[in-house]
Coordinates of C-alpha atoms and ligand atoms in Angstrom, one line a residue:
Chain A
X1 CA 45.3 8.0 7.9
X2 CA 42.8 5.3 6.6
X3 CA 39.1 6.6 6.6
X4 CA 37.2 3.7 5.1
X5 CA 39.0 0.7 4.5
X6 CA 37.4 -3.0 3.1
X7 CA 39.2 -6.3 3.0
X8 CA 38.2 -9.3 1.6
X9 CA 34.5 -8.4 1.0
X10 CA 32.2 -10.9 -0.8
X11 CA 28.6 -10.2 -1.3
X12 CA 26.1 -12.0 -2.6
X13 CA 22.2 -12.4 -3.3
X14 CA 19.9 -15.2 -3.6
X15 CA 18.0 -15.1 -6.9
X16 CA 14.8 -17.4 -7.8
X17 CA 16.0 -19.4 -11.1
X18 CA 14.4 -18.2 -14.3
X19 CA 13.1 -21.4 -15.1
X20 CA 12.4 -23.0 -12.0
X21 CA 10.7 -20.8 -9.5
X22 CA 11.0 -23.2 -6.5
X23 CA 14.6 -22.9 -7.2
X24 CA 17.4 -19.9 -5.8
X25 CA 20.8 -19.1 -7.3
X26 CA 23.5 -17.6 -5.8
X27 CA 24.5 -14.4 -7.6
X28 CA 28.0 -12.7 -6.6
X29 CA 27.8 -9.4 -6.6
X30 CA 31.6 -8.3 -5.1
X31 CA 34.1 -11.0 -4.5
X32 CA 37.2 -10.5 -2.5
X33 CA 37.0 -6.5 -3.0
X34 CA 39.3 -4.7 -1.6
X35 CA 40.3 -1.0 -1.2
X36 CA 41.5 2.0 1.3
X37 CA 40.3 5.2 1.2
X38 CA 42.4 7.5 2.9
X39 CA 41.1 10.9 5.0
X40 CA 39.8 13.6 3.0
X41 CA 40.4 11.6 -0.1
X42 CA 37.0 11.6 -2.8
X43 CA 36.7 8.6 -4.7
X44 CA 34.7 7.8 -7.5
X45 CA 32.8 4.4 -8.7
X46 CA 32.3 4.7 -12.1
X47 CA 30.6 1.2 -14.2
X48 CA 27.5 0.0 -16.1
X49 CA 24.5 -0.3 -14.4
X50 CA 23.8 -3.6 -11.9
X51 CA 27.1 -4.3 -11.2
X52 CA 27.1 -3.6 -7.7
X53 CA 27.9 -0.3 -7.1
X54 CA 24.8 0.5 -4.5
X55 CA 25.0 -2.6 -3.0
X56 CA 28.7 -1.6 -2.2
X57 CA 27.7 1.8 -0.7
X58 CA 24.5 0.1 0.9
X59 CA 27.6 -2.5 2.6
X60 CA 29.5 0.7 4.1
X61 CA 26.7 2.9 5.3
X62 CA 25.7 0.2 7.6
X63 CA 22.3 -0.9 6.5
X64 CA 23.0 -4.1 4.6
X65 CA 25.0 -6.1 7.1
X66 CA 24.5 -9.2 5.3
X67 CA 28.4 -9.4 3.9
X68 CA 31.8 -11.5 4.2
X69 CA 34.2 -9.5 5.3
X70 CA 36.2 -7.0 6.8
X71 CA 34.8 -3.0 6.8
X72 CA 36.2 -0.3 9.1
X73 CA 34.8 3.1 8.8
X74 CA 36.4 5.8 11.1
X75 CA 32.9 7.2 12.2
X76 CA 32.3 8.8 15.5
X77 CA 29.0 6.5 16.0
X78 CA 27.3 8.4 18.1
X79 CA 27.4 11.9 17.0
X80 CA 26.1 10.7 13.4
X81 CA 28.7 11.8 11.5
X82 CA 28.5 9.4 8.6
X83 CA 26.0 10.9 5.8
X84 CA 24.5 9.3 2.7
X85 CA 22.9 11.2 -0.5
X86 CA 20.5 8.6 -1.7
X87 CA 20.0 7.7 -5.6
X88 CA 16.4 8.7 -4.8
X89 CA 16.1 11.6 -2.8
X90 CA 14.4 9.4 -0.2
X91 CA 12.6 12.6 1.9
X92 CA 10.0 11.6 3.8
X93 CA 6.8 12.6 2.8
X94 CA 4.7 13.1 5.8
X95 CA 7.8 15.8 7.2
X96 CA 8.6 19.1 5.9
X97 CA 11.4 19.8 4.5
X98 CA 12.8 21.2 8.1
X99 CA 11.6 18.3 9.6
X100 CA 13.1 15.9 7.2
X101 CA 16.9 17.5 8.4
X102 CA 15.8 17.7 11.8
X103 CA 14.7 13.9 12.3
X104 CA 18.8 12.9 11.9
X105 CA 20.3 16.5 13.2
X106 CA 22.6 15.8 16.2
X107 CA 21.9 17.5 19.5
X108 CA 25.1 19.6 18.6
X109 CA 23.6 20.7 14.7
X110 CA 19.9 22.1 16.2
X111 CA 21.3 23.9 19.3
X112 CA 22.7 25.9 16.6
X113 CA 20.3 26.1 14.3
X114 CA 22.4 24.5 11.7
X115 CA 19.4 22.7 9.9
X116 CA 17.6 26.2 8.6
X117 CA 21.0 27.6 7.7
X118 CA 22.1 25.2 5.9
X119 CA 18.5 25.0 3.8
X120 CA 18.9 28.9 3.8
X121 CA 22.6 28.1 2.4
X122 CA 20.7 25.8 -0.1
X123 CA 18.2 28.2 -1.5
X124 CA 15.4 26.7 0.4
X125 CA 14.6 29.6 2.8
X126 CA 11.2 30.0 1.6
X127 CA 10.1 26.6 1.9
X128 CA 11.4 25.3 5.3
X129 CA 7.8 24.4 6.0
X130 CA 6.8 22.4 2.7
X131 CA 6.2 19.5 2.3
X132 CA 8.4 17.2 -0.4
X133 CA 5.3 16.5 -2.0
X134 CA 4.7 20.3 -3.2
X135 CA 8.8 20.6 -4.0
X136 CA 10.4 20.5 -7.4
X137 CA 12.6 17.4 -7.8
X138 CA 15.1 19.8 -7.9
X139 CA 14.3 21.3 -4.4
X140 CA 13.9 17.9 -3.7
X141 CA 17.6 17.4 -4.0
X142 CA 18.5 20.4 -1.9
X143 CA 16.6 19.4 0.6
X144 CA 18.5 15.6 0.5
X145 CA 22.0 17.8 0.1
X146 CA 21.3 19.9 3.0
X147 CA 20.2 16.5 5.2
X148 CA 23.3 15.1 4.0
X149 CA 25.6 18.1 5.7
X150 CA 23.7 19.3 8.7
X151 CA 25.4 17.1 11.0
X152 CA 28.9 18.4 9.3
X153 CA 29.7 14.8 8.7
X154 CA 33.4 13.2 8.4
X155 CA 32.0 10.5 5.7
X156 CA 29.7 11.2 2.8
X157 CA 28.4 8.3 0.3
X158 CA 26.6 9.9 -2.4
X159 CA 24.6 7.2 -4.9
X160 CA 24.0 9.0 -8.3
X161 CA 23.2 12.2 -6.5
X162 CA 22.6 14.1 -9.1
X163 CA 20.9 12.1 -11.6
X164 CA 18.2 12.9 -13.5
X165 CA 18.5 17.1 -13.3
X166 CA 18.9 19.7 -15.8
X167 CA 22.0 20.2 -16.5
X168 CA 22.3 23.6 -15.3
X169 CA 20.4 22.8 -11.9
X170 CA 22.9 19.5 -11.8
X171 CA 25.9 22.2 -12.4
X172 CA 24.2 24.3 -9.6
X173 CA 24.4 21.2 -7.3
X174 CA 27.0 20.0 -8.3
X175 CA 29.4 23.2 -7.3
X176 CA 27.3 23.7 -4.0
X177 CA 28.4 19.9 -3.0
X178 CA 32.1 20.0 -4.1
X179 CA 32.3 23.5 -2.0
X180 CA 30.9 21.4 1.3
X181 CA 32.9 18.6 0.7
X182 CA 36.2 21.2 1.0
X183 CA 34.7 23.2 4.0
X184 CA 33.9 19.9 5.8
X185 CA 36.7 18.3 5.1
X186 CA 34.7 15.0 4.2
X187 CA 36.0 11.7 3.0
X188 CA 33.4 10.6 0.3
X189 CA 32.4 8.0 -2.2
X190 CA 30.6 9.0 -5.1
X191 CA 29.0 6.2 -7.3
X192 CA 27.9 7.8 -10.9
X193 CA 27.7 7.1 -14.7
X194 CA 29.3 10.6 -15.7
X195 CA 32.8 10.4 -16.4
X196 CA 33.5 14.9 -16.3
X197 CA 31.0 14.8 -13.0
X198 CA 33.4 12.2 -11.5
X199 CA 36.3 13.9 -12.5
X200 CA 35.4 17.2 -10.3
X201 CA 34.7 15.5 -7.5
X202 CA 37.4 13.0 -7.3
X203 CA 41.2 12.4 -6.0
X204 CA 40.5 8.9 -7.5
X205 CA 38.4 7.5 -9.9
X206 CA 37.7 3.9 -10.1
X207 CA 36.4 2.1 -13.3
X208 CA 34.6 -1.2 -12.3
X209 CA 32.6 -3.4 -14.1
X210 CA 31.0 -7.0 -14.8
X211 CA 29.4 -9.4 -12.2
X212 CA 30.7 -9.7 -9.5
X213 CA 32.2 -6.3 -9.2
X214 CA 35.9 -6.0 -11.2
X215 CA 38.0 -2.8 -10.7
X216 CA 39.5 -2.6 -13.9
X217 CA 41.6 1.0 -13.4
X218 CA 42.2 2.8 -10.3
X219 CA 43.2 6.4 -11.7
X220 CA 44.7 9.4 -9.9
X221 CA 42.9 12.4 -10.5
X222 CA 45.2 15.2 -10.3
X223 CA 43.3 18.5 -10.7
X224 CA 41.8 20.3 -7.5
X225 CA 38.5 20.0 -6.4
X226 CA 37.0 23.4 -7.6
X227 CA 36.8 23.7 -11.6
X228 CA 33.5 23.5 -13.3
X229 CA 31.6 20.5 -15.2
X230 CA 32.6 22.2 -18.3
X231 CA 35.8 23.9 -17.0
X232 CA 38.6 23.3 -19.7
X233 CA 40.6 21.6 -16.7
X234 CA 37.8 19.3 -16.3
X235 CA 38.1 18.9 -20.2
X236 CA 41.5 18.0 -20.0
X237 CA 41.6 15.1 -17.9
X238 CA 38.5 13.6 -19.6
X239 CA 40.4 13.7 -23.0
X240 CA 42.9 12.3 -21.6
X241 CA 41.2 9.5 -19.9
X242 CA 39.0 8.4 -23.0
X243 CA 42.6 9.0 -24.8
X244 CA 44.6 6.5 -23.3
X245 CA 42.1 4.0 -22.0
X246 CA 39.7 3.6 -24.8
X247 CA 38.4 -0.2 -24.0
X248 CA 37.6 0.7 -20.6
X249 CA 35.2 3.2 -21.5
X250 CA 33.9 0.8 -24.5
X251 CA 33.8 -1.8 -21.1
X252 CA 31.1 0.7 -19.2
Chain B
X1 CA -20.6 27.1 -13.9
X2 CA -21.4 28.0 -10.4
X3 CA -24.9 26.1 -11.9
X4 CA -23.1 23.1 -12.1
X5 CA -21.3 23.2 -8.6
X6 CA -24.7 23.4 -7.0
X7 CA -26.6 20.7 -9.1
X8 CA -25.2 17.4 -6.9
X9 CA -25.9 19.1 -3.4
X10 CA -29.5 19.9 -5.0
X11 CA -30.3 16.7 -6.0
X12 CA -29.0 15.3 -2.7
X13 CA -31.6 17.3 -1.2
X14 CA -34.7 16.7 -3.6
X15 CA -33.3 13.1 -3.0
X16 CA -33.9 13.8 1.1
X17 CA -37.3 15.7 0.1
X18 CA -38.5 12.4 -2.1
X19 CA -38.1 10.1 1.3
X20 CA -39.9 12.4 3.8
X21 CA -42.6 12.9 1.2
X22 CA -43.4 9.0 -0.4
X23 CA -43.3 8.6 3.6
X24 CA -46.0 10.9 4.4
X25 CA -48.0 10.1 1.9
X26 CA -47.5 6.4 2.9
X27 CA -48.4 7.1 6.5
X28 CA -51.7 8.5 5.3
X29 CA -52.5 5.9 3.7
X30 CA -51.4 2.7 5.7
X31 CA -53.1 2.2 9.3
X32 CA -51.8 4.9 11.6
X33 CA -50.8 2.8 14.4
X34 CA -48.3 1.1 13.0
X35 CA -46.9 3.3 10.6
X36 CA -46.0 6.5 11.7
X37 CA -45.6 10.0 10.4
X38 CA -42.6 11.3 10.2
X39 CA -44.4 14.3 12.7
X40 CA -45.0 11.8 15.1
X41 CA -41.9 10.6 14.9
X42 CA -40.5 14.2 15.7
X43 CA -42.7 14.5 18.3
X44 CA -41.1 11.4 20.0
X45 CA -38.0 12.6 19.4
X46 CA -38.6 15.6 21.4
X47 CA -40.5 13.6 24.2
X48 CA -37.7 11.2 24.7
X49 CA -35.2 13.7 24.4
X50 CA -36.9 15.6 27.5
X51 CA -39.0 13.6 29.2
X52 CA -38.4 9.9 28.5
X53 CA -34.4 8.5 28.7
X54 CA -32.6 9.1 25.1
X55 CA -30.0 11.0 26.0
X56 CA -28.9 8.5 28.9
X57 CA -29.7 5.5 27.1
X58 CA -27.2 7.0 24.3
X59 CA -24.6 7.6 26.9
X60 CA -24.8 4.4 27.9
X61 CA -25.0 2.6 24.3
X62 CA -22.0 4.9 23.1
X63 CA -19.7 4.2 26.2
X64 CA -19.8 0.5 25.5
X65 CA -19.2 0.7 22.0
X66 CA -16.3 3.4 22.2
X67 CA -15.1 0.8 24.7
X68 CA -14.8 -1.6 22.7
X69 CA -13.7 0.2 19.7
X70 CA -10.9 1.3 21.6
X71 CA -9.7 -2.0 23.2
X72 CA -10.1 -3.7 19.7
X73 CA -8.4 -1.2 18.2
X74 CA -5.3 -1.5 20.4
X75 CA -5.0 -4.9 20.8
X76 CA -5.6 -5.2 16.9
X77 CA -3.2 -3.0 15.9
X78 CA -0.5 -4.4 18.3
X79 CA -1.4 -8.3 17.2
X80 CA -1.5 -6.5 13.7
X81 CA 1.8 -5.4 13.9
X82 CA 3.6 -8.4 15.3
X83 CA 2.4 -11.0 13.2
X84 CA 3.4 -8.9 10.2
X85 CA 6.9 -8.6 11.9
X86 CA 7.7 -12.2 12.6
X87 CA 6.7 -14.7 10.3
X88 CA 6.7 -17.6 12.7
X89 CA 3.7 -15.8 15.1
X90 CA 2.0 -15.1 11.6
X91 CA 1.8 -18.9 10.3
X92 CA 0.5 -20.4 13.8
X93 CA -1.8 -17.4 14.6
X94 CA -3.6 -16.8 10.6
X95 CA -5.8 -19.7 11.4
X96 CA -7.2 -18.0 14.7
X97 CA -7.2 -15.0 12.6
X98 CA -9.3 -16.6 9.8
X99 CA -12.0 -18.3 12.2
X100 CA -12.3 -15.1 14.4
X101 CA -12.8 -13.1 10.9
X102 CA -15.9 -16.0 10.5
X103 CA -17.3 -16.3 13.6
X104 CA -21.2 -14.7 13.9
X105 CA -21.3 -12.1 16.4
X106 CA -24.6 -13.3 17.7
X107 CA -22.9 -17.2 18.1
X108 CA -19.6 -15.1 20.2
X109 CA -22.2 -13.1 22.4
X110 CA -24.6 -15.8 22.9
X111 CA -21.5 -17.9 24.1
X112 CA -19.9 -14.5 26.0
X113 CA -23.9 -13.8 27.9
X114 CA -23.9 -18.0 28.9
X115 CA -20.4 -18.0 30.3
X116 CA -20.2 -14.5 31.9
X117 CA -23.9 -13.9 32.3
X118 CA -25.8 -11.2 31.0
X119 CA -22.9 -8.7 31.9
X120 CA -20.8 -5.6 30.6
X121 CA -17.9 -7.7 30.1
X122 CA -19.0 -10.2 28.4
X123 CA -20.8 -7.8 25.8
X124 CA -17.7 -5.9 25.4
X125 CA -15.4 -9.0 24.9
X126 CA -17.6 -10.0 22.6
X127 CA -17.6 -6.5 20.5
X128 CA -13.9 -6.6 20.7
X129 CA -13.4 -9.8 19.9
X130 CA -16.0 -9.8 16.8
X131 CA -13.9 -6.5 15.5
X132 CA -10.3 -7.1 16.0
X133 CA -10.1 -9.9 13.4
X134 CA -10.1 -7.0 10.8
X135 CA -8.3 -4.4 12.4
X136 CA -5.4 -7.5 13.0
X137 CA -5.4 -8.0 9.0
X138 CA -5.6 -4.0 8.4
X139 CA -3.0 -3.0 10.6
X140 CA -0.7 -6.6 9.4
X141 CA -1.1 -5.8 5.5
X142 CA -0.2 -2.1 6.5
X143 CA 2.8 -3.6 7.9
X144 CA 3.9 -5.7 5.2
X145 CA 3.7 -2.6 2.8
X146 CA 6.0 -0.5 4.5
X147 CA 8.5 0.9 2.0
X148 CA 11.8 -0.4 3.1
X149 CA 13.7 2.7 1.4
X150 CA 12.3 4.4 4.2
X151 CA 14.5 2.5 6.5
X152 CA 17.8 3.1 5.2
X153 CA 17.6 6.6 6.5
X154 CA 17.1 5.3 10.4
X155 CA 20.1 2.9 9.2
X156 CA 22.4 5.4 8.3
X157 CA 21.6 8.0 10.7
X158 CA 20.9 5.8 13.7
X159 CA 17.6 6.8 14.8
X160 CA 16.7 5.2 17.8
X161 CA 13.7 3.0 17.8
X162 CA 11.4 5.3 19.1
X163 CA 12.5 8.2 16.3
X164 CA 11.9 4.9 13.6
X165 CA 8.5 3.9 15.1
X166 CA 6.7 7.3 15.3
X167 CA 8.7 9.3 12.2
X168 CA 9.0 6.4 10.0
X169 CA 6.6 3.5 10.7
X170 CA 3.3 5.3 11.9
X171 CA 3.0 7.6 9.0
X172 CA 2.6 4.7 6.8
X173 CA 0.4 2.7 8.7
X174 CA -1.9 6.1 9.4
X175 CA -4.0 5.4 6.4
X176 CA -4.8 1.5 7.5
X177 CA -5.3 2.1 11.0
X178 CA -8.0 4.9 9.9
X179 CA -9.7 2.2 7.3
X180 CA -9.9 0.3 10.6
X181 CA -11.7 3.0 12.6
X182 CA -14.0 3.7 9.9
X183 CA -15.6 0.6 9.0
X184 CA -14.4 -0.5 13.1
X185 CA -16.9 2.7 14.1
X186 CA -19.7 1.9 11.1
X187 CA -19.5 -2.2 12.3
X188 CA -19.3 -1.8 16.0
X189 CA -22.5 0.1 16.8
X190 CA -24.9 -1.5 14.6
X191 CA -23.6 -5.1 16.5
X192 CA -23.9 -3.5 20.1
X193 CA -27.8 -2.8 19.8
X194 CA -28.2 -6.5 18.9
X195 CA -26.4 -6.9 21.5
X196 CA -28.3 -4.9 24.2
X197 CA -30.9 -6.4 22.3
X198 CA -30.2 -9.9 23.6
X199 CA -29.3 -9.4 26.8
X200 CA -28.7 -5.8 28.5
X201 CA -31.4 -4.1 30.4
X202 CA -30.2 -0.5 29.8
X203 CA -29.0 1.4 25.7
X204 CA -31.0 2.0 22.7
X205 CA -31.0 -1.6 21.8
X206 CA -32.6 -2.5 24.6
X207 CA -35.3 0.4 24.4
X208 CA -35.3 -0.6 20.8
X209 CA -36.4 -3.9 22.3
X210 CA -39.2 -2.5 24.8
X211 CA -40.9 -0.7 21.6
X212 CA -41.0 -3.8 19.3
X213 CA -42.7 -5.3 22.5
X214 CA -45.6 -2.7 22.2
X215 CA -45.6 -2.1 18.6
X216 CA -44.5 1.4 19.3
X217 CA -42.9 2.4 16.2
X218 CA -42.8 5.9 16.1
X219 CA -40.2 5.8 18.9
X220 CA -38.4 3.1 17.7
X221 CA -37.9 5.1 14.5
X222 CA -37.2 8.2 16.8
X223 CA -34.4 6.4 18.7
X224 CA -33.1 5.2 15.4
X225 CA -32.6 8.3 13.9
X226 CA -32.0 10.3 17.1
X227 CA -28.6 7.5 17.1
X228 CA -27.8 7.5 13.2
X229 CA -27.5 11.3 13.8
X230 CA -25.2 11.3 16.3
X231 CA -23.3 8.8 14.7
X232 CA -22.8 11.2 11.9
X233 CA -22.1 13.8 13.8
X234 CA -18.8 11.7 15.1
X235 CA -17.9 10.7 11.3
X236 CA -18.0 14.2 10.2
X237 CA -16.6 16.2 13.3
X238 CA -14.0 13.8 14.8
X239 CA -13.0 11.0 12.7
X240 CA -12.6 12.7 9.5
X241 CA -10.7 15.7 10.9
X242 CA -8.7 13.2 12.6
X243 CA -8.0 11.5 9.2
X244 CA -7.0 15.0 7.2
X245 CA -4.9 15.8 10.1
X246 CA -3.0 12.7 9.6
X247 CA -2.9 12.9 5.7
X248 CA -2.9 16.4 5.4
X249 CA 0.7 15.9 3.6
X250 CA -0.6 14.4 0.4
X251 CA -2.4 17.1 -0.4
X252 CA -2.4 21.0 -0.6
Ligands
ATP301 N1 17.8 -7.3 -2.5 C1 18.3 -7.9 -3.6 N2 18.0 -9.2 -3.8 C2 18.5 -9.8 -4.9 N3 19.3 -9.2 -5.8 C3 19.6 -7.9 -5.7 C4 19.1 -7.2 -4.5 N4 19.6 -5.9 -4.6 C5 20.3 -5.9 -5.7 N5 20.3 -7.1 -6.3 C6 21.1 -7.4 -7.6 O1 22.4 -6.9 -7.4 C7 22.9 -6.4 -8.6 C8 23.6 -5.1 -8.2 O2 22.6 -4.1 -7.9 P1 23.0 -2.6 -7.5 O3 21.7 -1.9 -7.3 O4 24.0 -2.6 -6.5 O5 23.6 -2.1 -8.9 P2 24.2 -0.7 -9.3 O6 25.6 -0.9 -9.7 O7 23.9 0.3 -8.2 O8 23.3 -0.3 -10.6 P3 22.7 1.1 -11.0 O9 23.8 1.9 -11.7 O10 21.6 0.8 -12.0 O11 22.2 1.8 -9.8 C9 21.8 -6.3 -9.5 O12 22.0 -7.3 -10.5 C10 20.5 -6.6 -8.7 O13 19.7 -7.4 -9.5
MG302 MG1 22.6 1.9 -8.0

């Protein structure tokens, strides 16, 4: 079955001219994309920064509905079950971090009590009542994670999740994701600029670059969605990638 | 170091001490009558507090301008909001904005006491309409500032408009709407004893008015102060706990 599926899709933005000011240029970002994602399948966007790649994931959650084209997202509208990890954590500030996952839990998720397990499950027991402002960016993270699968969602688009973190804390995360993904069953997108990081997550990777948007490789990942970011099965697949498709990495 | 912490509140005070005693002094000096003593003063205080009408005529004085803080601050805020939201409204209302910000209050209440007489409406209307220029341009730039990201969670997790409005939109205009009622509080009751000045028979602007007629200046001053004290009493115990409740976030 077909979760997410785009045909045709053309996006573009109005840019003011460099040298005249008065003056707007059209700038393509995606032109005549398209792609299937089937149910339970993770797929990964991986390309240089600007090309698109938000703007894309911005398209399918539903906030930018300024597009050309056909989308179709198998969401159950009105229980909420699509999710979105944001490249900023994008908590917000005035509501503790309880309150951030309560403001989008479903009537189903706080009858039982699912948004302080699942901060519990996310090593944010103690601070349920803090506000982002006095949270590690770390916790930070957590706390965007947990929002993300309160509502045990059947979609998840993640946007450089876990950018910007140690890399043990990113490992930490990382892990913790991947296992919710499985117990959820979710079909995801994950946009990111790690190559190994993609590779655990991912049933598919694809590489994309230039302006507008170009997939040049749509790669099968065949390893299951468990083994570390430093797992030698993890290892594998990334020699092998850099091995046999050395321009495309040079392209990112 | 504890030295240090109590330096500022000590030269507050000596700063208090200096006024009551260059004013003293003065009033020994300068002919009686006219200038009184800051005991005399007291004294009236006390006489107008028990036997004369201060505590009515503040009633009455603080009833019309809370009414008309109020009422400006609603309909500003709403106005406020709406011409931020659609452009159009915004370009054929700035100009109305822009004279009401230049109008004199005495010209709008002069007009207000000739076409509604010497009335409580037309003193309010003209209180209201003298303060809700600013609150309109607080409450509109307040609006344009409102961080988009913010958005793109109500987007993706449908809130409904309500959820959006008080979880998402309020927070952030908090801080202009209490810029509003500050200066709004600090603007309002200074204009409304000119105001019962000109043309009310009841308020401390109008007993303001009765003293200047008989020179009495020691319970002109008392009135004055008597107000300015209650004023600050409504600063420090309601609007500025109202403010740290609504900001309480930033800090901590
Ligand atoms: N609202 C907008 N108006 C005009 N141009 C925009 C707008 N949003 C994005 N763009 C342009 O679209 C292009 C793609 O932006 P996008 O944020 O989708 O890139 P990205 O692939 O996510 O990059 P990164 O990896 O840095 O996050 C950029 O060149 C950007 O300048
Ligand atoms: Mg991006």
């Amino acid at each position: 079955m077909i979760d997410i599926s785009i045909k045709n899709l053309n996006k573009s933005f109005l840019q003011p001219d460099s040298e005249n000011k008065h003056k707007y240029n059209i700038l393509q970002i995606i032109k005549d994309l398209n792609l299937n994602i089937k149910q339970n399948e993770v797929v990964s966007f991986v390309g240089p920064s600007g090309i698109g790649k938000s703007t894309l994931l911005n398209i399918l959650s539903g906030y930018d509905k300024q597009y050309k084209g056909d989308i179709s997202i198998n969401r159950e509208i009105n229980n909420k079950k699509l999710s979105f990890i944001f490249q900023a954590h994008n908590l917000l500030p005035w509501l503790t971090s309880i309150e951030n996952v309560k403001l989008i839990s479903n009537e189903e998720s706080l009858k039982n009590d699912s948004p302080s397990k699942i901060l519990n499950e996310l090593g944010l027991g103690d601070f349920l009542n803090s506000y982002p402002n006095n949270l590690s960016g770390g916790m930070k993270r957590r706390v965007s994670i947990a929002r993300a699968f309160v509502n045990e969602p059947n979609i998840l688009l993640m946007d450089e999740p876990f950018v910007s973190l140690e890399k043990p804390l990113a490992n930490e995360l990382r892990e913790k994701t991947i296992e919710l993904i499985n117990k959820n069953n979710v079909t995801a997108i994950l946009v990111t600029h790690d190559l190994r990081e993609a590779i655990m997550f991912s049933d598919r990777i694809i590489f994309c670059n230039e302006k507008p948007m170009k997939i040049l490789l749509d790669k099968e990942i065949n390893i299951k969605k468990s083994f570390s970011y430093d797992s030698d099965e993890v290892d594998e697949v990334y020699k092998n990638i850099t091995m046999n498709y050395p321009n495309i990495l040079k392209a990112m | 170091m504890k030295k240090i912490s109590y330096l500022p509140s000590l030269i507050r005070f000596s700063s208090f001490l200096s006024i009551f005693i260059i004013w003293t002094i003065l009033s020994i000096f300068v002919d009686h009558r006219l200038f009184a003593s800051p005991i005399d003063v007291v004294k009236d205080i006390n006489y107008h507090l028990f036997e004369g009408e201060l505590i009515s005529d503040t009633i009455i004085t603080l009833t019309r301008a809370g009414t008309s803080f109020f009422i400006a601050m609603f309909l500003g805020s709403i106005i406020g909001y709406l011409l931020a939201r659609y452009k159009n409204l915004d370009y054929f209302f700035d100009s109305w904005v822009i004279i009401g910000l230049n109008i004199p209050a005495i010209v709008l209440v002069i007009l207000f006491y000739i076409w509604l007489g010497l009335t409580e409406l037309a003193l309010v209307s003209a209180v209201v309409l003298n303060k809700m220029p600013i609150v309109i341009v607080n409450i509109r730039e307040g609006t344009r500032s409102l961080d988009k990201s913010y958005f793109h969670i109500s987007s993706v997790y449908q809130l409904t408009k309500l959820q959006t409005f008080t979880k998402i939109i309020l927070p952030q205009l908090y801080p202009y709407i209490m810029t509003s009622a500050r200066t709004g509080l600090s603007l309002i009751w200074k204009i409304v004893l000119v105001f019962e000045l000109l043309g009310r028979s009841s308020g401390i602007g109008f007993q303001i008015q009765v003293f200047f007629q008989f020179f009495d200046i020691s319970s002109l001053l008392a009135y004055s102060f008597f107000f300015i004290f209650i004023i600050l009493i409504i600063e420090n115990y309601i609007m500025i706990p109202i403010e740290n409740r609504a900001t309480h976030w930033r800090k901590q």
